[in-house]
Coordinates of N, CA, C and O in Angstrom, one line a residue:
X1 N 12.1 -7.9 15.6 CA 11.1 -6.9 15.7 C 11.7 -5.8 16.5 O 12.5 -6.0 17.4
X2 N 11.4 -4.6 16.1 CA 11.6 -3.5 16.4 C 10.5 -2.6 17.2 O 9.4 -3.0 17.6
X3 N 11.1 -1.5 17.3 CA 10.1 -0.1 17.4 C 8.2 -0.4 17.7 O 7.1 -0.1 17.2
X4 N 8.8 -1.1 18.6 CA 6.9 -1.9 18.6 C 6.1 -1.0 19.8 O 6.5 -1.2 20.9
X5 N 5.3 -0.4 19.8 CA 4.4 0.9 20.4 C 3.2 0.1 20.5 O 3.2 -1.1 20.1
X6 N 2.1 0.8 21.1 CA 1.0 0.5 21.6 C 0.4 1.4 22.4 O 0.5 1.5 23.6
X7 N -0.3 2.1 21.6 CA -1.2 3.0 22.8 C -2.5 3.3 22.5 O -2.8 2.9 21.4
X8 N -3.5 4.0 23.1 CA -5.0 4.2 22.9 C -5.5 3.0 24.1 O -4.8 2.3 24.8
X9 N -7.3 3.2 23.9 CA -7.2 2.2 24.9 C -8.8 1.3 24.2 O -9.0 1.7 23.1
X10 N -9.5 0.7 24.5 CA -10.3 0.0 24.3 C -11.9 0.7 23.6 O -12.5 0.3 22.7
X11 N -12.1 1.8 24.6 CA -13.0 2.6 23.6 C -12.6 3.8 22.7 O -13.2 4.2 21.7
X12 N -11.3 4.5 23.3 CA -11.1 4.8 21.9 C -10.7 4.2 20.9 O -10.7 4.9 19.9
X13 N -10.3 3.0 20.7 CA -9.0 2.7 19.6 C -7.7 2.9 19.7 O -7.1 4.0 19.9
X14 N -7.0 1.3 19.6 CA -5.8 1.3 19.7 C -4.7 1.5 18.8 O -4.8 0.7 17.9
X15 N -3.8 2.1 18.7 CA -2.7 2.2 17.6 C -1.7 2.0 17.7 O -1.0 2.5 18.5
X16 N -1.3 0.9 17.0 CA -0.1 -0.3 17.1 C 1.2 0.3 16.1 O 0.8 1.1 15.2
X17 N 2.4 0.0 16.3 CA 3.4 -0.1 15.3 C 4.5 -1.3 15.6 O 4.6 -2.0 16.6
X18 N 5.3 -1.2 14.6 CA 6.1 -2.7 14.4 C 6.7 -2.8 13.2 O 6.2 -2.8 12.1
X19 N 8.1 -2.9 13.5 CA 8.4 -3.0 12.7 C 9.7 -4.3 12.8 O 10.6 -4.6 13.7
X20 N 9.4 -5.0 11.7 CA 9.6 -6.7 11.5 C 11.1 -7.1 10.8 O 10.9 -7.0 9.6
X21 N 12.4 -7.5 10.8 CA 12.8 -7.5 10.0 C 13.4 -9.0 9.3 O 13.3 -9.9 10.1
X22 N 13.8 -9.5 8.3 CA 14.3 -10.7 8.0 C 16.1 -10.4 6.9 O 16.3 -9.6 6.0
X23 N 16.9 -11.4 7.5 CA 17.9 -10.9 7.2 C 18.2 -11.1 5.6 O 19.3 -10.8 5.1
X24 N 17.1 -11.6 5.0 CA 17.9 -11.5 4.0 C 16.9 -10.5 3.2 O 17.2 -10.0 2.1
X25 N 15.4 -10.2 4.0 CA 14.5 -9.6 2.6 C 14.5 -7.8 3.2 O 13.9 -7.0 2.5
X26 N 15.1 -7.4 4.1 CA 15.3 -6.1 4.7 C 13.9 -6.2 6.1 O 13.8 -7.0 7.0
X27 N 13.2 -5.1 5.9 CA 11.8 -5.2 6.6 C 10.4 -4.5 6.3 O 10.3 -3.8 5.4
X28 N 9.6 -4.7 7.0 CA 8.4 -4.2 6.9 C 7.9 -3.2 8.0 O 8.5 -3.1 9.1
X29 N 6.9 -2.4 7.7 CA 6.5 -1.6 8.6 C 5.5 -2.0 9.3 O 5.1 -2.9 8.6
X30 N 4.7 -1.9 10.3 CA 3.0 -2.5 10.6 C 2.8 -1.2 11.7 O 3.4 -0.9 12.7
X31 N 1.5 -0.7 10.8 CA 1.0 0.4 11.5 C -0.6 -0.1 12.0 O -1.3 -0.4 11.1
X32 N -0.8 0.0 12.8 CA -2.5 -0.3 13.1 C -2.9 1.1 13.6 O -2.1 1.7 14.3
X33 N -4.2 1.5 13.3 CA -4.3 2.9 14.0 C -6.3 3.0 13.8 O -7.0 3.1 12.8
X34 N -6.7 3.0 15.0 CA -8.0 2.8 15.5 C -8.5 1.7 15.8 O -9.8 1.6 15.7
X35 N -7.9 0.9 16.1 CA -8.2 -0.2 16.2 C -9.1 -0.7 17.2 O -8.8 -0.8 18.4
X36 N -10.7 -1.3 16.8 CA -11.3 -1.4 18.2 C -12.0 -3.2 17.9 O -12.4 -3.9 17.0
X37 N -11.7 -3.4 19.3 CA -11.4 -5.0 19.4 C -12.9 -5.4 19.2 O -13.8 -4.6 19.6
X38 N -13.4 -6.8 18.7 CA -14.9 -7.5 19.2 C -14.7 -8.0 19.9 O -13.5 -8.0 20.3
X39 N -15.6 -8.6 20.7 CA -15.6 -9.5 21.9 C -15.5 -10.9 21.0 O -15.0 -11.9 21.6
X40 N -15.8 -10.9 19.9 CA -15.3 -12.3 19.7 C -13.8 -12.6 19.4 O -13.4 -13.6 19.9
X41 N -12.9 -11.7 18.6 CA -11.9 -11.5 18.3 C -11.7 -10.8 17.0 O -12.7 -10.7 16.4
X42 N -10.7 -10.2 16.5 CA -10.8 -9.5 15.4 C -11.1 -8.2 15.8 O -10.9 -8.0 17.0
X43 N -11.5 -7.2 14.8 CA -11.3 -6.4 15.2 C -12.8 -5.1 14.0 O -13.0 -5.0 12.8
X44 N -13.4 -4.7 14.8 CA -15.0 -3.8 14.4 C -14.5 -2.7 13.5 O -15.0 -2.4 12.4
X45 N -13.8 -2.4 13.9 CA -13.0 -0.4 12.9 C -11.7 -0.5 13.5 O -11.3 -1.0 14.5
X46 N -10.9 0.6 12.2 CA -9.5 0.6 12.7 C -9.2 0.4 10.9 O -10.1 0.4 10.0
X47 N -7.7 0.2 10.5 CA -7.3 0.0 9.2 C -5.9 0.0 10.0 O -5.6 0.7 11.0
X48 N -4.9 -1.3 9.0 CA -3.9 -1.6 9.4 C -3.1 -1.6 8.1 O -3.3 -2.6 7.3
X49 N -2.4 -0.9 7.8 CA -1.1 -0.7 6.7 C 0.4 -1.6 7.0 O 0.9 -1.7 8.1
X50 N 0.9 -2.1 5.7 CA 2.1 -3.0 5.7 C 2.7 -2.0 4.4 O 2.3 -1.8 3.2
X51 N 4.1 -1.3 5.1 CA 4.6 -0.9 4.0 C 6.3 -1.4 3.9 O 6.9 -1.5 4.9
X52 N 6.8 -1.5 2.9 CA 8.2 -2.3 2.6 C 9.4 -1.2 3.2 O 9.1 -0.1 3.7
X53 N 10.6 -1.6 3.1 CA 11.5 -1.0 3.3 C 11.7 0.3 2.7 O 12.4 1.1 3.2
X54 N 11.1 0.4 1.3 CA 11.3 1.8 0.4 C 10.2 1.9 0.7 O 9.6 1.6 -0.3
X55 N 8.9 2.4 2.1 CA 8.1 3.0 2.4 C 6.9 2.6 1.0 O 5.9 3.3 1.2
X56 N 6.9 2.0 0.2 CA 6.2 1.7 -0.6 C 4.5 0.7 0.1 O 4.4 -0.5 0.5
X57 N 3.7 1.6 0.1 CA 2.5 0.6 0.3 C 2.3 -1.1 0.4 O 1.1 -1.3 0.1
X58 N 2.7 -2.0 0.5 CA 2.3 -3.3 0.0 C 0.8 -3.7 0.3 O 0.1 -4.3 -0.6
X59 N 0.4 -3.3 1.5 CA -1.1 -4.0 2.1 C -2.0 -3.1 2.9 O -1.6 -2.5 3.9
X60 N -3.1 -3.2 2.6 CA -4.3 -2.4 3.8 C -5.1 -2.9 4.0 O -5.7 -3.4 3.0
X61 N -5.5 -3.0 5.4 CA -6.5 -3.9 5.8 C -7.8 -2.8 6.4 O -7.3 -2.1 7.3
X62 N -9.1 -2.5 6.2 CA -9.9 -2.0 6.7 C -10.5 -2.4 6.9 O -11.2 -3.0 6.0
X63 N -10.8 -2.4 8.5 CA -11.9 -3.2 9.2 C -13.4 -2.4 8.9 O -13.4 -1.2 9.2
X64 N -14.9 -3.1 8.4 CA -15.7 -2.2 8.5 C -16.9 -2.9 9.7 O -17.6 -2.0 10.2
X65 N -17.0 -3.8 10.0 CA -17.9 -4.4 10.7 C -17.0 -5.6 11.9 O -15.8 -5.9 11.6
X66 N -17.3 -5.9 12.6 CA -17.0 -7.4 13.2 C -16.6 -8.5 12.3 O -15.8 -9.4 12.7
X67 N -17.4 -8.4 10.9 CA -17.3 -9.3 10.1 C -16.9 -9.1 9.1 O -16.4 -10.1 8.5
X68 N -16.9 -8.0 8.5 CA -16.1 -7.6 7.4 C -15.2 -6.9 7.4 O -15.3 -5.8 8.1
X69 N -14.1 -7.3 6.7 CA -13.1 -6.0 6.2 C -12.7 -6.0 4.6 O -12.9 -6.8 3.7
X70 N -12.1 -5.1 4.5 CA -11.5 -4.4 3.0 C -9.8 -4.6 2.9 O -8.8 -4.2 3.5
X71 N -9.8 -5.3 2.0 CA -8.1 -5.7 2.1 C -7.5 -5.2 0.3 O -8.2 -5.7 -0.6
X72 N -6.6 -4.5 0.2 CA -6.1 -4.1 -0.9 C -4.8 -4.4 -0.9 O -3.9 -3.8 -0.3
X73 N -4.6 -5.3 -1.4 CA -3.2 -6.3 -2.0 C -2.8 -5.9 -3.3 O -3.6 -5.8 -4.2
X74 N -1.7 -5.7 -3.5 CA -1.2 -5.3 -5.5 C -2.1 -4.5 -6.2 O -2.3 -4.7 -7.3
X75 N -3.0 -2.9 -5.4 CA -3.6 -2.2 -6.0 C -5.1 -3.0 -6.4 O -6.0 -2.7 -7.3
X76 N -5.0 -4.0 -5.5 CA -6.5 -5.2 -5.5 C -7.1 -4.9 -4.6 O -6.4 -4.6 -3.7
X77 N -8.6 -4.8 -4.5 CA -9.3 -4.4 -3.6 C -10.3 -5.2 -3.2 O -11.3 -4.9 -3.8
X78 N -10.5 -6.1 -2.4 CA -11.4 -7.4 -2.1 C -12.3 -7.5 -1.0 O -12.0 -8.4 -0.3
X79 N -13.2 -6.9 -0.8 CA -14.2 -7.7 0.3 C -14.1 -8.7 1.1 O -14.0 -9.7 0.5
X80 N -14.2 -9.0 2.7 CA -14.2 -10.6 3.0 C -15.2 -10.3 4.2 O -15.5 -9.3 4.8
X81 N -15.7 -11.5 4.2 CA -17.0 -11.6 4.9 C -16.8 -12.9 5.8 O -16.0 -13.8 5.5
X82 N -17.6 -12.8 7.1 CA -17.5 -13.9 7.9 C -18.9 -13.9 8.5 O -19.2 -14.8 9.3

């Protein structure tokens, strides 16, 4: 792991980076940016992007509630609920 940042703070929103690597598949990017925590864990609002070594999108996660978020895998767009 790399270039790993962290800043903002609890009521604004936190904005994370990271970047991951594996020697044989290159690496990944991980951006988190508004990120605001629950008291249970997880996370209320915020959206967290995974993009590949050719800057290419792979994954987004948008948080909309405590309980839900929006996850778009392979240009798929899925609901999850808790």
């Amino acid at each position: 792991m790399s270039n790993f940042s962290v800043s903002g703070s609890a009521s604004s929103g936190y904005d994370v980076e990271a970047k991951v690597y594996h020697e044989d598949y290159g690496y990944i990017t991980i951006e988190g940016t508004d990120l605001i925590s629950c008291s249970e864990g997880g996370f209320s609002s915020g959206t967290i992007v995974v993009t590949d070594s050719t800057s290419a999108n792979v994954l987004t996660i948008t948080f909309v509630s405590c309980t839900e978020m929006t996850i778009v895998y392979n240009n798929v767009s899925s609901t999850v609920t808790w």
